[in-house]
Each structure stands twice: as C-alpha cells, then as structure tokens.
Short mmCIF file of N, CA, C and O in Angstrom, two decimals:
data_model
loop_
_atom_site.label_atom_id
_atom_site.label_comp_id
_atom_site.label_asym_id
_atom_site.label_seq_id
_atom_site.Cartn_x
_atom_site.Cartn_y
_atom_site.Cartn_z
N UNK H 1 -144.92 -19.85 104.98
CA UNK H 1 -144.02 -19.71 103.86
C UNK H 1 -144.73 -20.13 102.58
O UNK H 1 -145.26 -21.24 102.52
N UNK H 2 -144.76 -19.40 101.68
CA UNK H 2 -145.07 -19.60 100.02
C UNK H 2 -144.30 -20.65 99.25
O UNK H 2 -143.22 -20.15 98.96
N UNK H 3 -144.35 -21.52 98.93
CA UNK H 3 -144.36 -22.33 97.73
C UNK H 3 -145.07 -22.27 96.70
O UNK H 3 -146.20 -21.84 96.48
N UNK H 4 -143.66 -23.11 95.57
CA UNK H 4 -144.04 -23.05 94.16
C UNK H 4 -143.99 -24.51 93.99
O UNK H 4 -143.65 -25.31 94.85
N UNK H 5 -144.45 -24.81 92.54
CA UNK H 5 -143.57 -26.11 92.37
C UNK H 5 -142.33 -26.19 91.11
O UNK H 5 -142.31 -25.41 90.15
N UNK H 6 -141.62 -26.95 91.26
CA UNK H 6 -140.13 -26.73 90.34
C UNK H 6 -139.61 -28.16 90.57
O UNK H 6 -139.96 -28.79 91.57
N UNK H 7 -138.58 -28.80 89.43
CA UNK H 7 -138.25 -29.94 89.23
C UNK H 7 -136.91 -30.15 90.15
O UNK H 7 -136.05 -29.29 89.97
N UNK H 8 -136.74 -30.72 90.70
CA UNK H 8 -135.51 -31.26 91.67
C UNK H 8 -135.08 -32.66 91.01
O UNK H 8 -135.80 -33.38 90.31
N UNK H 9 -133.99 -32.84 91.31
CA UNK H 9 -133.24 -34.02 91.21
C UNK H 9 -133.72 -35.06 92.61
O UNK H 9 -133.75 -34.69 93.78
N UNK H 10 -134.00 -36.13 92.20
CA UNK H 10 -134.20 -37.11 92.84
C UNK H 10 -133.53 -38.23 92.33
O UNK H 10 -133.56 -38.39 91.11
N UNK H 11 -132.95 -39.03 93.01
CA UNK H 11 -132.00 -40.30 92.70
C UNK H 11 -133.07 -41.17 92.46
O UNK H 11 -133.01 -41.96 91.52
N UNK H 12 -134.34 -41.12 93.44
CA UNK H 12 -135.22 -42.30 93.36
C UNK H 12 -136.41 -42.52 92.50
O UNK H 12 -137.24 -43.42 92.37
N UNK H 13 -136.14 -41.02 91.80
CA UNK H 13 -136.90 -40.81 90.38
C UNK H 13 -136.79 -41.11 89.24
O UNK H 13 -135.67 -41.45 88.84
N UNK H 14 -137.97 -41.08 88.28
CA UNK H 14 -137.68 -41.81 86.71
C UNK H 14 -136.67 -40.37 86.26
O UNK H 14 -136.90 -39.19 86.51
N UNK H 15 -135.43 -41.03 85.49
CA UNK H 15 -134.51 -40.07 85.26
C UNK H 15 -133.65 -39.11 85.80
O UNK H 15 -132.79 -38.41 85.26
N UNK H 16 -134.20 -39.23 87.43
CA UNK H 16 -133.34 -38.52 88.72
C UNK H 16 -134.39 -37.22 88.64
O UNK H 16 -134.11 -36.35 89.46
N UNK H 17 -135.35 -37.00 87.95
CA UNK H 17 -136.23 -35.62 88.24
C UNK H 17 -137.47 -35.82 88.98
O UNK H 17 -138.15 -36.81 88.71
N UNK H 18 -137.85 -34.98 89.87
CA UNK H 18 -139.40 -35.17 90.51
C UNK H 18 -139.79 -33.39 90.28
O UNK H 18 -139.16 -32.33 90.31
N UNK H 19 -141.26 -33.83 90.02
CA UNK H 19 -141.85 -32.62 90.70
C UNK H 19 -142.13 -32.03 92.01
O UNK H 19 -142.96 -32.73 92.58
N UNK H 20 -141.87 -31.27 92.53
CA UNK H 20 -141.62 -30.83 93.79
C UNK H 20 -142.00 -29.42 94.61
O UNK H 20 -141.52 -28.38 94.17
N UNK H 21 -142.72 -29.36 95.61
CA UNK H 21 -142.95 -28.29 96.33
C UNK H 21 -141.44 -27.73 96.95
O UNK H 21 -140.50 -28.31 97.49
N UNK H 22 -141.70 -26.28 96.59
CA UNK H 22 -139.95 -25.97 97.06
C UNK H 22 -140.45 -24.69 97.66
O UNK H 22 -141.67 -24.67 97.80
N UNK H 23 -139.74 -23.48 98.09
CA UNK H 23 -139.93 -22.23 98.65
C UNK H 23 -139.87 -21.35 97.48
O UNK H 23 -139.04 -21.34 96.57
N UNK H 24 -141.27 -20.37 97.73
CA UNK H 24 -141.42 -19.78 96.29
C UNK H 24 -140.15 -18.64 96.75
O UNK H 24 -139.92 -18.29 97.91
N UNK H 25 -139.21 -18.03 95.16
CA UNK H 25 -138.32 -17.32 95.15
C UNK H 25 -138.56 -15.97 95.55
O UNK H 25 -139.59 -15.44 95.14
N UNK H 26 -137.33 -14.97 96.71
CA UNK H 26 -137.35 -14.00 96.51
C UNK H 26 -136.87 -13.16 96.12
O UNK H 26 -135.69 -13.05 96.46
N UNK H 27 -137.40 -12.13 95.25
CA UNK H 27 -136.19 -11.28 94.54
C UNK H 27 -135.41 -10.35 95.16
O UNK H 27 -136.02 -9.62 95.93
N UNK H 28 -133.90 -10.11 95.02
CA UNK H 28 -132.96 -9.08 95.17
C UNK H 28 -133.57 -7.70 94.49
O UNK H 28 -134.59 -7.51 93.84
N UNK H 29 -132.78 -7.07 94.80
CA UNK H 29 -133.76 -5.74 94.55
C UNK H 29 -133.47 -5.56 92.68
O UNK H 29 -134.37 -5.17 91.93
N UNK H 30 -132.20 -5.90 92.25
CA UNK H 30 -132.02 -6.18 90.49
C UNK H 30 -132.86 -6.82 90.19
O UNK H 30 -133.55 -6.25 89.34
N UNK H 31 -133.30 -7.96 90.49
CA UNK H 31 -134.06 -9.18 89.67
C UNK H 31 -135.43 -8.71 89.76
O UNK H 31 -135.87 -7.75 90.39
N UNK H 32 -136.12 -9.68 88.88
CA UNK H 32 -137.89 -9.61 88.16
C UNK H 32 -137.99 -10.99 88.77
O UNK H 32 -137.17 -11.88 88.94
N UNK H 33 -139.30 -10.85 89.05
CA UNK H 33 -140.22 -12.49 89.32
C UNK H 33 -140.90 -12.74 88.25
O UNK H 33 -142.00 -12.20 88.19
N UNK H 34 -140.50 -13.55 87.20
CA UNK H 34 -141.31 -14.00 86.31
C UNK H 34 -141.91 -15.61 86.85
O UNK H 34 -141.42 -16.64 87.31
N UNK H 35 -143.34 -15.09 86.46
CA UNK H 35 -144.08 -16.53 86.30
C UNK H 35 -143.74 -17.29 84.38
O UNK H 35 -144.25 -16.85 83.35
N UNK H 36 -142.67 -18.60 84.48
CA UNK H 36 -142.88 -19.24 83.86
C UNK H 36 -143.61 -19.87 82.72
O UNK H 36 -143.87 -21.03 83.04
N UNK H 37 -144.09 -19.56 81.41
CA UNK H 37 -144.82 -20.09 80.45
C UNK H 37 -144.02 -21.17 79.96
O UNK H 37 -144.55 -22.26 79.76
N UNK H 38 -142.70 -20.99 79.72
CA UNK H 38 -142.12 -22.21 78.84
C UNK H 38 -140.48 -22.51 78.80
O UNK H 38 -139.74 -21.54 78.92
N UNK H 39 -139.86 -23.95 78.61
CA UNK H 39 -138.68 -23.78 79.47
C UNK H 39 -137.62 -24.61 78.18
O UNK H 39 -138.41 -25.42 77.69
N UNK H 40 -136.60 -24.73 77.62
CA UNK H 40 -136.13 -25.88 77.01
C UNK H 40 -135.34 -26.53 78.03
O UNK H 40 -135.20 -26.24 79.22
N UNK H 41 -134.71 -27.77 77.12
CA UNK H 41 -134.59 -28.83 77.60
C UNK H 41 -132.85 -28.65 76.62
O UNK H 41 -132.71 -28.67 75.40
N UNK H 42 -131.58 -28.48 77.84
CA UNK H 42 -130.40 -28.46 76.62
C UNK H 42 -129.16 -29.63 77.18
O UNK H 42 -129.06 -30.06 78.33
N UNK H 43 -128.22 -30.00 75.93
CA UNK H 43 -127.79 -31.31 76.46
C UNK H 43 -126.89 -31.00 77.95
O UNK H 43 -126.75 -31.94 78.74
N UNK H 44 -126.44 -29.96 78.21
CA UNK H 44 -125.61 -29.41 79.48
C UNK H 44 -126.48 -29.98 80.65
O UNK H 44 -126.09 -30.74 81.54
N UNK H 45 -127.79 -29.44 80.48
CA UNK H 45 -128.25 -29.92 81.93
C UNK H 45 -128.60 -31.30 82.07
O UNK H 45 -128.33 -31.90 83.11
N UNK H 46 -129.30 -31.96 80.92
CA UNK H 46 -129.34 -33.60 80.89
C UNK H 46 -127.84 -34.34 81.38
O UNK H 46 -127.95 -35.19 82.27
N UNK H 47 -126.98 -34.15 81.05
CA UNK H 47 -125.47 -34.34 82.03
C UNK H 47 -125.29 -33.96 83.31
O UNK H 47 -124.94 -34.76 84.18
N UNK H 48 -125.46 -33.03 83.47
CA UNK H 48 -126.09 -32.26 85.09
C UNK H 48 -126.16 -32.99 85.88
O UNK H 48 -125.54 -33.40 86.86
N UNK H 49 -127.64 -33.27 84.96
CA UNK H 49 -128.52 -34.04 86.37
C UNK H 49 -128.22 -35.46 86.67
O UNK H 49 -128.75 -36.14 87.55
N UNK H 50 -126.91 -35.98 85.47
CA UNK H 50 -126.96 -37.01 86.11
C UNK H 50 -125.65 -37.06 87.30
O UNK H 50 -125.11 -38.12 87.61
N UNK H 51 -125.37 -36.12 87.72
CA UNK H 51 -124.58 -36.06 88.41
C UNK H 51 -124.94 -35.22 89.89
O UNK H 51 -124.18 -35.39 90.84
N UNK H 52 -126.20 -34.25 90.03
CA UNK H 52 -126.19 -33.35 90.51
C UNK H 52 -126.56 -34.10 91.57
O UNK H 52 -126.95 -35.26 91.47
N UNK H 53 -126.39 -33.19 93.10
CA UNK H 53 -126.68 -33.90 94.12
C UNK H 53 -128.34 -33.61 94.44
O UNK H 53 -129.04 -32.69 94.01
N UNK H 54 -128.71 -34.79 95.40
CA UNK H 54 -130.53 -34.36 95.32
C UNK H 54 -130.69 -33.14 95.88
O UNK H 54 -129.97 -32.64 96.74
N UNK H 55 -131.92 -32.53 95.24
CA UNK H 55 -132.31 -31.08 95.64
C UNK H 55 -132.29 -30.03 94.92
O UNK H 55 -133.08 -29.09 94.91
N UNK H 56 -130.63 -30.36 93.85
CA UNK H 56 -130.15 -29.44 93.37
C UNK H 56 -131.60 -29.32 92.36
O UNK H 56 -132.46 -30.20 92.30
N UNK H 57 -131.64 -27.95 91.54
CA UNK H 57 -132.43 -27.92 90.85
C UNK H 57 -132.14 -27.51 89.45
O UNK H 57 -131.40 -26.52 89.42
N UNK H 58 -132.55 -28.01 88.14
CA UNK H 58 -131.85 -27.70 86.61
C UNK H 58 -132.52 -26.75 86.45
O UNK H 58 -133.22 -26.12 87.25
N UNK H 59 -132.22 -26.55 84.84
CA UNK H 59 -132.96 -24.71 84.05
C UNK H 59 -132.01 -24.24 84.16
O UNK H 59 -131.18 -24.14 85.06
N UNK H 60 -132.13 -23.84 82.92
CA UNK H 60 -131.22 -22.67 82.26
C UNK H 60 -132.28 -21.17 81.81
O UNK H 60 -132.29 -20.02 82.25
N UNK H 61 -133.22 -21.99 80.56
CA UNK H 61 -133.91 -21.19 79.80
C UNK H 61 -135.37 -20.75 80.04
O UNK H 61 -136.08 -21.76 80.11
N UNK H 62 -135.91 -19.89 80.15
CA UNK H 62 -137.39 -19.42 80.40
C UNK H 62 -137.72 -18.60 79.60
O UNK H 62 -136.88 -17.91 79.02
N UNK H 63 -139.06 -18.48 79.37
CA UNK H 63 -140.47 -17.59 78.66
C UNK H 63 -141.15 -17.50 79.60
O UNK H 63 -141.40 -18.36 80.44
N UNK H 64 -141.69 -15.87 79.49
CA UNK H 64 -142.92 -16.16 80.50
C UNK H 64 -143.19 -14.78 80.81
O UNK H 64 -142.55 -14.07 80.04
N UNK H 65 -143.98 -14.01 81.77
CA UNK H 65 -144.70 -13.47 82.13
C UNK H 65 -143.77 -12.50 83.78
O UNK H 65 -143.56 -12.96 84.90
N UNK H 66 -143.47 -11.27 83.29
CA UNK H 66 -143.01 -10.64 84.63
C UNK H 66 -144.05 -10.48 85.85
O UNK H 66 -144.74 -9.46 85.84
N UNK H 67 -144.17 -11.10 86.56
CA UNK H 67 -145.34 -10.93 87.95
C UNK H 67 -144.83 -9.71 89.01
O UNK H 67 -145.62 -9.04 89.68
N UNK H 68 -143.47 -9.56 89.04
CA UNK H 68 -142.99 -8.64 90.12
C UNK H 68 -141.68 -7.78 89.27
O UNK H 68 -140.73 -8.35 88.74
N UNK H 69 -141.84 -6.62 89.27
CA UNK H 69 -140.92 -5.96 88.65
C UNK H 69 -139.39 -5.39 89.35
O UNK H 69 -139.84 -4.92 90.39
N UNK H 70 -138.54 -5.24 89.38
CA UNK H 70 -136.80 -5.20 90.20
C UNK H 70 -137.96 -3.87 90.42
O UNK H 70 -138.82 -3.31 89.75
N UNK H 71 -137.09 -3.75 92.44
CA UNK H 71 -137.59 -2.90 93.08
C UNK H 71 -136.37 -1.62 92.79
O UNK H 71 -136.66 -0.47 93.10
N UNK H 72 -135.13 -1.93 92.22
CA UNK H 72 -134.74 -0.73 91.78
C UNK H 72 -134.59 -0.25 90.74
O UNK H 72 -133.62 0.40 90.34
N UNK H 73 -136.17 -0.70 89.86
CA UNK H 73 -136.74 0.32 89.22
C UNK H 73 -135.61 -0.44 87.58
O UNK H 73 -136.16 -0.19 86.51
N UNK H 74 -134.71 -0.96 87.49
CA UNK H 74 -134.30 -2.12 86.18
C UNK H 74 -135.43 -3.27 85.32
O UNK H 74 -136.41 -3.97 85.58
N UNK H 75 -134.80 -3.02 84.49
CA UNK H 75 -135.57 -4.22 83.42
C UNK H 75 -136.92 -3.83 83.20
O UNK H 75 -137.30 -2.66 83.16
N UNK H 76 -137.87 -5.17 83.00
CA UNK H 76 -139.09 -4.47 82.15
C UNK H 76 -140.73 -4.47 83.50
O UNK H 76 -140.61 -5.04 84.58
N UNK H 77 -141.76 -3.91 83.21
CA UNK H 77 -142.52 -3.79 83.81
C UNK H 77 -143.26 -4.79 84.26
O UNK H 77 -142.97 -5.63 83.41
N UNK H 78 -144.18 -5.45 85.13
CA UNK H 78 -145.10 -5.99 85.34
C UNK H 78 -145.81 -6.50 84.57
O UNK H 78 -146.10 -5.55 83.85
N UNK H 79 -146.44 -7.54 84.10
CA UNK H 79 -146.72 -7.89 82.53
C UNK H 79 -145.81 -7.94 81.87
O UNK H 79 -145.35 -9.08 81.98
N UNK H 80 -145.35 -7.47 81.34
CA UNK H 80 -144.40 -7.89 80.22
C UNK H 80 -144.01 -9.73 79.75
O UNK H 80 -143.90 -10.60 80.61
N UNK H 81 -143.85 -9.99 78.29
CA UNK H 81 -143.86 -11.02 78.00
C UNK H 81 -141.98 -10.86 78.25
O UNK H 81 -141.51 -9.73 78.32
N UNK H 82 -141.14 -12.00 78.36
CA UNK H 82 -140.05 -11.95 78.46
C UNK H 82 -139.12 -13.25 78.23
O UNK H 82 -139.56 -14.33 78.60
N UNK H 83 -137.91 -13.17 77.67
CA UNK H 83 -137.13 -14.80 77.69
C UNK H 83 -136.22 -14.32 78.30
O UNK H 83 -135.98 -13.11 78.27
N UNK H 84 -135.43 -15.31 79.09
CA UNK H 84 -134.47 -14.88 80.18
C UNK H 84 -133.76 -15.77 80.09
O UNK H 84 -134.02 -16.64 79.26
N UNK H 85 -132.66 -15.84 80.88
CA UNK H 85 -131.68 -16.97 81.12
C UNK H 85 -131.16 -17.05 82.29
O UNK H 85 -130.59 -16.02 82.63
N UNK H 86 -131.14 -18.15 83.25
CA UNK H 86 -130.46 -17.91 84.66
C UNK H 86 -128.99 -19.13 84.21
O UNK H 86 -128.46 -19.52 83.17
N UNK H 87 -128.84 -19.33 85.46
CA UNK H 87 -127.79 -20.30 85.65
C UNK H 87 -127.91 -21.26 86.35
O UNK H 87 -126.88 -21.84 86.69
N UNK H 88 -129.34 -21.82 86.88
CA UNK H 88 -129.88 -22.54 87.44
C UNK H 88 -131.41 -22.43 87.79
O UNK H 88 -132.03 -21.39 87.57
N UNK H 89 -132.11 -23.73 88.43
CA UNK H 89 -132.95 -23.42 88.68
C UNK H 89 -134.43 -22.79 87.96
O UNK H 89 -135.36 -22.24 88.55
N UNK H 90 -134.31 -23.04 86.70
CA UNK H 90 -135.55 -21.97 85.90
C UNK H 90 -136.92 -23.38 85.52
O UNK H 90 -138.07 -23.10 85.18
N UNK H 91 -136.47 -24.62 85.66
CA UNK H 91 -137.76 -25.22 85.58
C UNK H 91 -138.63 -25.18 86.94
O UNK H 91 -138.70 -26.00 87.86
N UNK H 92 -139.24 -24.03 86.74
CA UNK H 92 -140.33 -23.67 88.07
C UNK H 92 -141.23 -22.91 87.94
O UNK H 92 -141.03 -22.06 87.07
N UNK H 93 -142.21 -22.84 88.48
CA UNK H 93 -143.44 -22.20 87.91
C UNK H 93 -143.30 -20.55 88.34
O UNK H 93 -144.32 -19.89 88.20
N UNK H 94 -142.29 -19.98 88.75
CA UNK H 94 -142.27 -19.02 89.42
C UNK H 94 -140.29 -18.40 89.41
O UNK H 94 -139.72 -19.29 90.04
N UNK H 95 -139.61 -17.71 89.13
CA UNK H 95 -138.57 -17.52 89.06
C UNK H 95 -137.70 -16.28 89.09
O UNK H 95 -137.67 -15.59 88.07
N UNK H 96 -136.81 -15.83 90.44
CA UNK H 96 -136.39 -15.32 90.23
C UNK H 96 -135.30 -14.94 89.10
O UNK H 96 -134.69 -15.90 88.63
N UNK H 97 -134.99 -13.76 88.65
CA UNK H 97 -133.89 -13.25 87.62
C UNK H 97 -133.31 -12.30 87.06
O UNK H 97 -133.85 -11.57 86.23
N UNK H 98 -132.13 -12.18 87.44
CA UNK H 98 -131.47 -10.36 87.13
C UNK H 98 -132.06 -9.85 86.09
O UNK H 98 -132.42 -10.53 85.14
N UNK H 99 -132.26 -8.29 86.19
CA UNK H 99 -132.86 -7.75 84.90
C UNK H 99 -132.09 -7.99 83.87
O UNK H 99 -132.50 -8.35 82.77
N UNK H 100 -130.43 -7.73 84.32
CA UNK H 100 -129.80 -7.69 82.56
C UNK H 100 -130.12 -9.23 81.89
O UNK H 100 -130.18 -9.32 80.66
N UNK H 101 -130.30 -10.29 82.62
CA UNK H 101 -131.02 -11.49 81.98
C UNK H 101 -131.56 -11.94 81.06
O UNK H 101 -131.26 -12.85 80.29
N UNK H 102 -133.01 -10.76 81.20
CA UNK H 102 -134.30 -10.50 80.34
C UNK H 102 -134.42 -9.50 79.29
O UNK H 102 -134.04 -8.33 79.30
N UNK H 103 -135.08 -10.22 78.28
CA UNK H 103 -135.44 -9.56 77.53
C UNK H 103 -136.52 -9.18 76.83
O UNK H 103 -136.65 -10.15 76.08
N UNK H 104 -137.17 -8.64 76.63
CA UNK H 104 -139.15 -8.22 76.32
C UNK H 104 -139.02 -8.77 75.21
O UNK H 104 -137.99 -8.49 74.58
N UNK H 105 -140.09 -9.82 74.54
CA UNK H 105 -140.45 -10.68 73.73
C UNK H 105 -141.58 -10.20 73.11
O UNK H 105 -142.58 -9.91 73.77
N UNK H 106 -141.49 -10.05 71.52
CA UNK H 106 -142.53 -9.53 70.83
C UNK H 106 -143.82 -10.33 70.93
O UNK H 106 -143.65 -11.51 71.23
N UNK H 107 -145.11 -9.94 70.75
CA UNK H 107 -145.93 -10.63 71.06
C UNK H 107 -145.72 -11.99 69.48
O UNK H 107 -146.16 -13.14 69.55
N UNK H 108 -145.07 -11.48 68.40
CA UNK H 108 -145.07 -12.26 67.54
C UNK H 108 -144.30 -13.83 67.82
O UNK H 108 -144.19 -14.82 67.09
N UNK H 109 -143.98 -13.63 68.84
CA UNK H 109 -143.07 -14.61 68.99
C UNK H 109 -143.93 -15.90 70.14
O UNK H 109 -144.60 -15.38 71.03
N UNK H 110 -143.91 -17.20 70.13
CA UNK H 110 -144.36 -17.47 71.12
C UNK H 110 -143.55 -17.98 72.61
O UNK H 110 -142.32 -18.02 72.74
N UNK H 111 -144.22 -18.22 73.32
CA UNK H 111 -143.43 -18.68 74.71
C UNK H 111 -142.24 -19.63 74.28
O UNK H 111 -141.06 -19.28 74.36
N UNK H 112 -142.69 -20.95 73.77
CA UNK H 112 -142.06 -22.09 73.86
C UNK H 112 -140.87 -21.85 72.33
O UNK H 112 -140.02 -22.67 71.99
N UNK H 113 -141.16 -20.48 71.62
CA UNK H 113 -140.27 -20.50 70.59
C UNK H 113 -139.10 -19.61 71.49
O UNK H 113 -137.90 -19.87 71.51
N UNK H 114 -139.60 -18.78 72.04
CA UNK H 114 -138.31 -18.10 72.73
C UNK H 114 -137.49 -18.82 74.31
O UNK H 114 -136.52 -18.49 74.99
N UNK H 115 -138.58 -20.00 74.36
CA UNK H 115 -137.20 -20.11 75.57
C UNK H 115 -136.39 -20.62 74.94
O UNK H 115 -135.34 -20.85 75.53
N UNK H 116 -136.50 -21.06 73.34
CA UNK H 116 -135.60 -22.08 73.00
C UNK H 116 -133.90 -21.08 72.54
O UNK H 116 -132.84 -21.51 72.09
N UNK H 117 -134.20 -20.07 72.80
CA UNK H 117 -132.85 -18.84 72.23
C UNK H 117 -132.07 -18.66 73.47
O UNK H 117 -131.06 -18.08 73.06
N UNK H 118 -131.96 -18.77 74.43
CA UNK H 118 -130.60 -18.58 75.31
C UNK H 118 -129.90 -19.06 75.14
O UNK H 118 -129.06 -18.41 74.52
N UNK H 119 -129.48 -20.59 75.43
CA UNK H 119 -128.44 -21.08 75.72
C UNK H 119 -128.15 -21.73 73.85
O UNK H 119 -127.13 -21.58 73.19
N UNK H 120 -129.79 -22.61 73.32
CA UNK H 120 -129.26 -22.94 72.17
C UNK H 120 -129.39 -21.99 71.01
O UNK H 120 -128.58 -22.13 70.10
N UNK H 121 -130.34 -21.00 70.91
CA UNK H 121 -129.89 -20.00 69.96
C UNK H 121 -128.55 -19.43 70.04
O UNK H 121 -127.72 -19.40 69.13
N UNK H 122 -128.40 -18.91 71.44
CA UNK H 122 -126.62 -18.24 71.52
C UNK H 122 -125.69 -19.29 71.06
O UNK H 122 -124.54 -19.09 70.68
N UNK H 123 -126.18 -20.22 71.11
CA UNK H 123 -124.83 -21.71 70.97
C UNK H 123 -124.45 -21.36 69.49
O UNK H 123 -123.35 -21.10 69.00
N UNK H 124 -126.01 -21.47 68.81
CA UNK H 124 -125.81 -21.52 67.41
C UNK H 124 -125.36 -20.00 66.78
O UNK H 124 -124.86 -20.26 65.69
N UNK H 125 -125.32 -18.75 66.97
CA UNK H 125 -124.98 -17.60 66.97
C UNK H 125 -123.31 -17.41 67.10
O UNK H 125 -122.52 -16.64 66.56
N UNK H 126 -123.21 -18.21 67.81
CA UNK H 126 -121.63 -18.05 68.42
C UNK H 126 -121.13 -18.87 67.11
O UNK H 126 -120.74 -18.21 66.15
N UNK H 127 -121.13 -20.21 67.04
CA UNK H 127 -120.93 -21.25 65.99
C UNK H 127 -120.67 -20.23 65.01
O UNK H 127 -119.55 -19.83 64.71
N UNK H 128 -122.10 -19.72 64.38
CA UNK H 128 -121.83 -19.05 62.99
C UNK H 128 -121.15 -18.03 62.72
O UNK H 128 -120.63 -17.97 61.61
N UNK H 129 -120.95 -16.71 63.86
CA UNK H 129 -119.94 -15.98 63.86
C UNK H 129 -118.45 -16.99 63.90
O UNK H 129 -118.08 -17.15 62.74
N UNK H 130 -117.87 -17.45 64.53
CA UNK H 130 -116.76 -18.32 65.16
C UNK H 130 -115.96 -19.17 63.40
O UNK H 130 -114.88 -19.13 62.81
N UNK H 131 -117.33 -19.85 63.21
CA UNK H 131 -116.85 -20.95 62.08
C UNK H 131 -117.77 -20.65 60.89
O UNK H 131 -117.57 -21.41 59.94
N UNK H 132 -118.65 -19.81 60.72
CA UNK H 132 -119.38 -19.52 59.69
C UNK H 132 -118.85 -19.52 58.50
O UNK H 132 -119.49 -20.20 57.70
N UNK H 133 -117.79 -18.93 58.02
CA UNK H 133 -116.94 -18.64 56.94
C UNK H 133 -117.16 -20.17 56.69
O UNK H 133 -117.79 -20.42 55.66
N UNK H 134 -116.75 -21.29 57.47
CA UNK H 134 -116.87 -22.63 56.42
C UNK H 134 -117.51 -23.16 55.79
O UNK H 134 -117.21 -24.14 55.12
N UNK H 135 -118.82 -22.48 55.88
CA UNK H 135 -119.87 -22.47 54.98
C UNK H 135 -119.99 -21.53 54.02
O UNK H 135 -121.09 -21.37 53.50
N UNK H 136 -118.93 -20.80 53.64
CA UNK H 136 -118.91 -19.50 52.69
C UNK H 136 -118.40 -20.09 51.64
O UNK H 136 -118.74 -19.92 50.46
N UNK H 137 -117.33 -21.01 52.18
CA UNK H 137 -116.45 -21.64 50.69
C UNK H 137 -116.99 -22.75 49.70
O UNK H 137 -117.67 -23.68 50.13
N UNK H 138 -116.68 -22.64 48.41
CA UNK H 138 -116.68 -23.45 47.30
C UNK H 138 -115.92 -24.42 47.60
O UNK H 138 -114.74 -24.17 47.36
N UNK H 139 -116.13 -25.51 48.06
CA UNK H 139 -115.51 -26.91 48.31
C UNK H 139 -115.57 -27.66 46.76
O UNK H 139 -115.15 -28.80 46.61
#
C-alpha cells in the first residue's frame, strides 16, 4: 500500500497535530489527484481540531499541481496549476478532489497566494456582497 504524509490530530501532540504516514488517496472517477504546493491555516479548523477525534484529519484549502486527472474525463489536465477546496483532509502532500472543486490558477498568481481564496477569500466576498453597502455610506 502507498503512503503519503498529512497532518492528523493527535491528543499527545504539540497543539493536538502530528505529522503522519497515512494511505495515499484514491480518486473516484470525478475527482483530480493533486499534489499539494500550499495550504492555509482558517479559524474553523483551529476549533476543529480542538475537538476532533484522533486520526481525524484538518484542511480545507489547497494550491498545487494536478498529478492524476478525473478518469471521466472532468476538470483540468495533468499539470495544471490549481486552488481547490475540500471539506476535509487537504493538509497532505497528495489529495484527492472533485473537479467542480478546482480551479486552474494563472501562472501570475502564486501557490501560497491562492490557497489563501477558498474558504477566506469566499468569506470575505460574501461579507462584501451581504454588508458592503455599509461601507458605501457617509456616516
């Protein structure tokens, strides 16, 4: 069996996280295998983990590199640079993830600037559509 390594919750760890040999992911026939370049860090999962049971594993956000492309022929090619978003699990050197997920990342952009747009770019996107106007007014 193939292994990767990816961060797990450990109780007996600094902060409840270890680095860890786990079973490298396999993809459903929708999802891409991206290899990992870069991951943020958002306050949802720091709460998480202090609750999560051991094993479980955090990640939300990824950058990185498609290694295996959805075998039915969805999302982007082999190579491709990409930021994605799962619902678990994405601090790992290796990661499965549905195509509609991903998205092809200009080369202008770098790794560690785009993982930072899933969860907290959308946060802040939503905010400014939602409540933006309160910054429109003459107080």
């Amino acid at each position: 069996m193939s292994t990767i390594r990816a961060i797990v919750v450990d109780p007996g760890a600094p902060e409840r996280l270890a680095l860890r040999e786990v079973a490298a992911p396999v993809a459903a026939p929708s999802e891409a295998l991206v290899r990992v370049a870069a991951i943020s860090l958002n306050r949802g999962e720091v709460r998480r983990v202090q609750s999560a049971a051991p094993g479980w594993r955090p990640g939300w956000d990824i950058a990185g590199t498609v290694e295996q492309a959805a075998a039915d022929g969805s999302g982007p090619a082999v190579g491709t640079r990409v930021v994605g978003l799962l619902p678990v699990a994405a601090w790992a050197e290796v990661v499965n993830i549905p195509t509609e997920n991903l998205a092809a990342l200009p080369d202008a952009v770098s790794f560690a600037q785009a993982a930072t747009l899933p969860v907290a770019g959308l946060t802040a996107l939503y905010v400014l559509e939602t409540a933006g106007s309160i910054l429109d007014r003459n107080v």
